[in-house]
Short mmCIF file of C-alpha atoms in Angstrom, two decimals:
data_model
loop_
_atom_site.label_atom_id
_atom_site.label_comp_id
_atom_site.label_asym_id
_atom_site.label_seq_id
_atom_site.Cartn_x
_atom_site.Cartn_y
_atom_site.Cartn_z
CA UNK B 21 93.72 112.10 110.61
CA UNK B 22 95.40 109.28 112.28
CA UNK B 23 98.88 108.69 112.99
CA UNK B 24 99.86 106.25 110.09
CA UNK B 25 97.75 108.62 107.56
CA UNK B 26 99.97 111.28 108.80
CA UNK B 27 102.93 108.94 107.73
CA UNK B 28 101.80 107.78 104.14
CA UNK B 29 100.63 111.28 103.14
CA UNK B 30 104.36 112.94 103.86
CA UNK B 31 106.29 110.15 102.65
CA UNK B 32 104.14 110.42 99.55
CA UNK B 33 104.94 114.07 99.46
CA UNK B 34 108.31 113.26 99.50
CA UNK B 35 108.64 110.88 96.98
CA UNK B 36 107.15 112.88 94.86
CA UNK B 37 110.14 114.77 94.77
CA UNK B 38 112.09 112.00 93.20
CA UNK B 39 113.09 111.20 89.62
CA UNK B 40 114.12 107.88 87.94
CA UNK B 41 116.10 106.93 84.85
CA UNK B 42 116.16 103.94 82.88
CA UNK B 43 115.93 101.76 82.54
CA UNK B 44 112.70 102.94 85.03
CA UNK B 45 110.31 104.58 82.92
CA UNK B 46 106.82 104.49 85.03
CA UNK B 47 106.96 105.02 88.10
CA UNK B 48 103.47 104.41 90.25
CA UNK B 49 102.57 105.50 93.97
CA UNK B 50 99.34 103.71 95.29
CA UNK B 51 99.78 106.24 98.05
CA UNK B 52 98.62 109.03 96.12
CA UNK B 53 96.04 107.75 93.44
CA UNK B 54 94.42 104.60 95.82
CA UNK B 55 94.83 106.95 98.62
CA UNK B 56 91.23 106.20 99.59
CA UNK B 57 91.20 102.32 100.36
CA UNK B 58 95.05 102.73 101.79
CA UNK B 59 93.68 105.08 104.22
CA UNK B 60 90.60 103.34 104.75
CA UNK B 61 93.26 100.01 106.02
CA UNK B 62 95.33 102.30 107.78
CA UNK B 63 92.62 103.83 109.75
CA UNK B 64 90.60 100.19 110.19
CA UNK B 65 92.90 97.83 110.79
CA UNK B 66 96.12 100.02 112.16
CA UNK B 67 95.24 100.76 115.85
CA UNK B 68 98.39 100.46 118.53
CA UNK B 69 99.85 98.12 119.67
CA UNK B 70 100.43 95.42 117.57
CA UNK B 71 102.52 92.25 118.44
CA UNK B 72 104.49 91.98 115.16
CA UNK B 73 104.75 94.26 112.25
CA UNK B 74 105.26 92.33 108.57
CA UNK B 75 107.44 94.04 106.26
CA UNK B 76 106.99 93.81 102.29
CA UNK B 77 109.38 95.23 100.05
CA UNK B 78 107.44 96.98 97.24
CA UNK B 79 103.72 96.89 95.43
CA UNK B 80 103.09 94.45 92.67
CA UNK B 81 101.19 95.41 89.63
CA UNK B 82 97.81 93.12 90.19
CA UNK B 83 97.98 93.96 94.35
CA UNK B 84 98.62 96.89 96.01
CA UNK B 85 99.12 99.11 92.68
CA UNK B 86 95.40 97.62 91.88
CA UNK B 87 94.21 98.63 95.72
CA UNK B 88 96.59 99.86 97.65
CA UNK B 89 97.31 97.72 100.31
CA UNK B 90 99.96 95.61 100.92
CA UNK B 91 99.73 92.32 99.23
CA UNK B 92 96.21 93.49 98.60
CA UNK B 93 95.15 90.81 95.92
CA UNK B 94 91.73 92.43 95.12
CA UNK B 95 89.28 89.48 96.03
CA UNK B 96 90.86 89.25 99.58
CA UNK B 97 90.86 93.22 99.86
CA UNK B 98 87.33 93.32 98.86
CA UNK B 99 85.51 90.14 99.79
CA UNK B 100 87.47 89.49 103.18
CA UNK B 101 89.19 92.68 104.66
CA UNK B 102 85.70 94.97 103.14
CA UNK B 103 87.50 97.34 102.17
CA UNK B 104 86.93 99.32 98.41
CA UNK B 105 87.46 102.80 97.55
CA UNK B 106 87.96 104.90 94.48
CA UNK B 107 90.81 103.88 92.78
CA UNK B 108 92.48 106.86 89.94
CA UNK B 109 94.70 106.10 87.13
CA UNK B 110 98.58 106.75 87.86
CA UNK B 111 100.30 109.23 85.35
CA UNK B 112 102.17 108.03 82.60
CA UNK B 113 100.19 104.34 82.99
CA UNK B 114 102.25 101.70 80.82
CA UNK B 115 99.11 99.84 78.77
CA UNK B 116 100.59 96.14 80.24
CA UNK B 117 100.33 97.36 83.66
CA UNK B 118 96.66 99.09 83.58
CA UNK B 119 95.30 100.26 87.01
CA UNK B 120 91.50 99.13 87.00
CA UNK B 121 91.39 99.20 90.84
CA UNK B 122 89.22 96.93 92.18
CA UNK B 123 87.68 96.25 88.38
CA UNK B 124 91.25 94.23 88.26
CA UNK B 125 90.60 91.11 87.23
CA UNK B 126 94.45 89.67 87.42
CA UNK B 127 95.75 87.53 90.74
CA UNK B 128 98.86 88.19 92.56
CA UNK B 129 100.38 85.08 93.57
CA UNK B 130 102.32 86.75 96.46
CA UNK B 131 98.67 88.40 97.97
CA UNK B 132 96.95 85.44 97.45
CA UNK B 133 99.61 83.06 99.52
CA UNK B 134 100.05 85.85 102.31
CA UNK B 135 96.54 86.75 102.87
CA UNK B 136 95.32 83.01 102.29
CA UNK B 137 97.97 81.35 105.31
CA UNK B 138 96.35 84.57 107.54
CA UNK B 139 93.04 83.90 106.94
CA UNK B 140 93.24 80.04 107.14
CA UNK B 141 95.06 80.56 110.44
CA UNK B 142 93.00 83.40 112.32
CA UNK B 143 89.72 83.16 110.23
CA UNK B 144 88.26 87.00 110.74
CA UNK B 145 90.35 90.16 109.63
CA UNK B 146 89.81 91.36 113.64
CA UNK B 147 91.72 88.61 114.57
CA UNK B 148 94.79 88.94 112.71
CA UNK B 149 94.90 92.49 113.31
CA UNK B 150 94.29 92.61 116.86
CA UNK B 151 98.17 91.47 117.07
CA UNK B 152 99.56 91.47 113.77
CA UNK B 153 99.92 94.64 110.62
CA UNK B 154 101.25 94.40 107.31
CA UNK B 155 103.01 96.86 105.66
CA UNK B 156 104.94 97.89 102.46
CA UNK B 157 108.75 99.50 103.09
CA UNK B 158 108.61 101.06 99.55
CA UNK B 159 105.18 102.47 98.15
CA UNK B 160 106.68 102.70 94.70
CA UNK B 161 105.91 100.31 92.09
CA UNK B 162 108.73 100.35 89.05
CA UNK B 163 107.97 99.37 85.34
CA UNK B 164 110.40 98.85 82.33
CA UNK B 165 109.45 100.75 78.77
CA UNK B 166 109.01 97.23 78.38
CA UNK B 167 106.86 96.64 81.03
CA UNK B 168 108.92 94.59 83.63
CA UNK B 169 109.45 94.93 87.12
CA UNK B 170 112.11 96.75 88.49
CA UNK B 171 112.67 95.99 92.33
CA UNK B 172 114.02 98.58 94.76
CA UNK B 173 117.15 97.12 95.02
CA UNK B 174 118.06 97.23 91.71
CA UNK B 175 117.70 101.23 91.30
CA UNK B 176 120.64 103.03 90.57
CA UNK B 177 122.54 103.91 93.80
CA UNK B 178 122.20 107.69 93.16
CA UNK B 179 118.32 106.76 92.75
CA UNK B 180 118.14 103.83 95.44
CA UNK B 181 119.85 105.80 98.30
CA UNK B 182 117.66 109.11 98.46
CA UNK B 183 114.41 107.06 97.93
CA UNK B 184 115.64 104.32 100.77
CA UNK B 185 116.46 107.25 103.27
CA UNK B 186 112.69 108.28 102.82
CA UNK B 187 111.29 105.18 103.27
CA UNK B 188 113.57 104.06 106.38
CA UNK B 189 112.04 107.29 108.04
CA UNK B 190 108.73 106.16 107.05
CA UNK B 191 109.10 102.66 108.35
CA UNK B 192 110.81 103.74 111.65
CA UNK B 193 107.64 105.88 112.46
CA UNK B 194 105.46 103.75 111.44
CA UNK B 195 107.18 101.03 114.25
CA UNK B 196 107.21 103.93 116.87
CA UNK B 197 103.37 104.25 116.00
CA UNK B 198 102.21 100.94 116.38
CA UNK B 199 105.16 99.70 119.24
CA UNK B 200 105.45 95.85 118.37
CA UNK B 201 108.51 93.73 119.61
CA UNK B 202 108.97 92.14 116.43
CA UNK B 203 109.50 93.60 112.97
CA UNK B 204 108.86 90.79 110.27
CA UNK B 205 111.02 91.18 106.97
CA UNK B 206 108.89 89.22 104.03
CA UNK B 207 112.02 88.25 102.29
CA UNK B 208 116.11 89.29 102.72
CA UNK B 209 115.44 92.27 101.15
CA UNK B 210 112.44 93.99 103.54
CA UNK B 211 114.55 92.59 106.41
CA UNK B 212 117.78 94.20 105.14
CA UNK B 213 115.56 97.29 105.11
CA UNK B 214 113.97 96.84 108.41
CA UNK B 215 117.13 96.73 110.73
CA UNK B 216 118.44 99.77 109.57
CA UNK B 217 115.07 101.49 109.81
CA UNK B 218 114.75 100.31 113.31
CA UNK B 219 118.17 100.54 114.79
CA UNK B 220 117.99 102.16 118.33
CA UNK B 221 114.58 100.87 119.15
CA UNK B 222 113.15 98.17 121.39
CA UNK B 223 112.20 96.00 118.47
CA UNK B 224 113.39 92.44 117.33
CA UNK B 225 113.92 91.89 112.96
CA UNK B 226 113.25 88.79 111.77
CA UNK B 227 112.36 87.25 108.24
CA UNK B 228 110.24 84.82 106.79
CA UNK B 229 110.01 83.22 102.72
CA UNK B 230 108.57 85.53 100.47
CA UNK B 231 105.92 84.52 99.21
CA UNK B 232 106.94 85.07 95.12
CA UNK B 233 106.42 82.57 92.58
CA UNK B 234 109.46 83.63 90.88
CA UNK B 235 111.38 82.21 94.50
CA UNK B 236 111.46 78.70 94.03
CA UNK B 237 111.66 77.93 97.54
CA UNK B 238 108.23 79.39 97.54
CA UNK B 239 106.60 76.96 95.44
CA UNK B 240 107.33 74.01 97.54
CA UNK B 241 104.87 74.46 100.82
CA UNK B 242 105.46 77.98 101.62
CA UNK B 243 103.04 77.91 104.38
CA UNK B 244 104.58 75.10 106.15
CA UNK B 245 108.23 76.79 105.83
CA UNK B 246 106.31 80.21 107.24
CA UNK B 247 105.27 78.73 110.04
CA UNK B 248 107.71 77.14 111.11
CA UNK B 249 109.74 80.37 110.71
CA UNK B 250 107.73 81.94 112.74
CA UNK B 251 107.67 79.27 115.64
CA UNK B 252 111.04 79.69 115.76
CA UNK B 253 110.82 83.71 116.51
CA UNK B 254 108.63 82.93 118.90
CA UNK B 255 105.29 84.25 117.57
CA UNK B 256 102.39 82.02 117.81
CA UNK B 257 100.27 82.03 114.57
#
């Protein structure tokens, strides 16, 4: 088992610990029922030591829920990183947020943008990950009774703080594992996450846009605005 296998199985042991309340009322983990493709990017594309280490914040429903990897809009996941795996149902499924794995026939926006700038710019998977991983700080995705989103951040504190503690611990080994000099935050909110996580260690945190439709500075040439972010930390792309 490798190193960051190690890492996703206990963390989702340990989430699995956890409860929510309203207004949370499904909670999925990708790490537990898409545990076959996650491992099968973890093991393919997560050998030490990587330049830079991007940071999302949490799984949306047509990405990583659908796959389980990060961003991991299922015609990218499939058709350019090759990776597919069984995919399981989560319990307690809310009907507007169906898990058909990589049957999924929905986009997400966010996957789509991130995965589309990487493979314009490095053209092969090996490429990209010869310097560069991409990761998710939380695992969890959070649905409504209604079926919205609800983002880590906007847990309850007596929720937020106990799941945040798990997934700092997470992150930090996942950084000691893979030993880049930068950590990449893929928003405020993964960055936020990231300097705590990291504190201590030989490790830059920096941010670029999020990718989200639902940021409107996203919409207007987010891949110029990336890269230019990332010329400024100093990391050729």
């Amino acid at each position: 088992m490798s190193d960051l296998v190690r890492i996703a199985d206990d963390l989702a042991a340990a989430l699995a610990l956890l409860s929510f309340a309203p207004p949370v009322a499904h909670v999925y983990n990708p790490l537990v029922y898409a545990r076959e493709p996650h491992a099968a990017y973890l093991r393919r594309f997560g050998a030490a030591p990587k330049e830079a280490v991007f940071v999302g914040m949490n799984p949306g429903p047509w990405g990583m829920a659908q796959t389980g990897v990060p961003f991991g809009e299922v015609a990218v996941v499939k058709d350019w990183l090759g990776i597919d795996g069984a995919v399981a149902r989560p319990d307690h499924e809310h009907p507007k947020k169906r898990v058909d794995g990589f049957a999924c026939r929905r986009s997400e926006v966010s996957g789509r943008r991130l995965w589309g700038l990487i493979r314009d710019r490095f053209g092969t998977p090996e490429r990209f990950f010869d310097r560069f991983f991409v990761v998710n700080y939380c695992p969890l995705l959070f649905i409504t009774a209604e079926g919205g989103n609800v983002t880590p951040d906007k847990l309850r504190a007596a929720e937020r703080e106990p799941l945040m503690n798990l997934c700092d611990q997470a992150l930090r080994r996942t950084v000691e594992c893979l030993a880049p000099r930068v950590v990449i935050g893929v928003g405020g909110f993964a960055e936020e996450r990231a300097r705590d996580a990291v504190a201590g260690l030989h490790v830059r945190v920096g941010r670029i846009l999020h990718p989200s439709p639902a940021n409107p500075a996203a919409n207007r040439d987010w891949d110029g605005t990336v890269l230019r972010q990332l010329d400024e930390l100093a990391i050729p792309f």
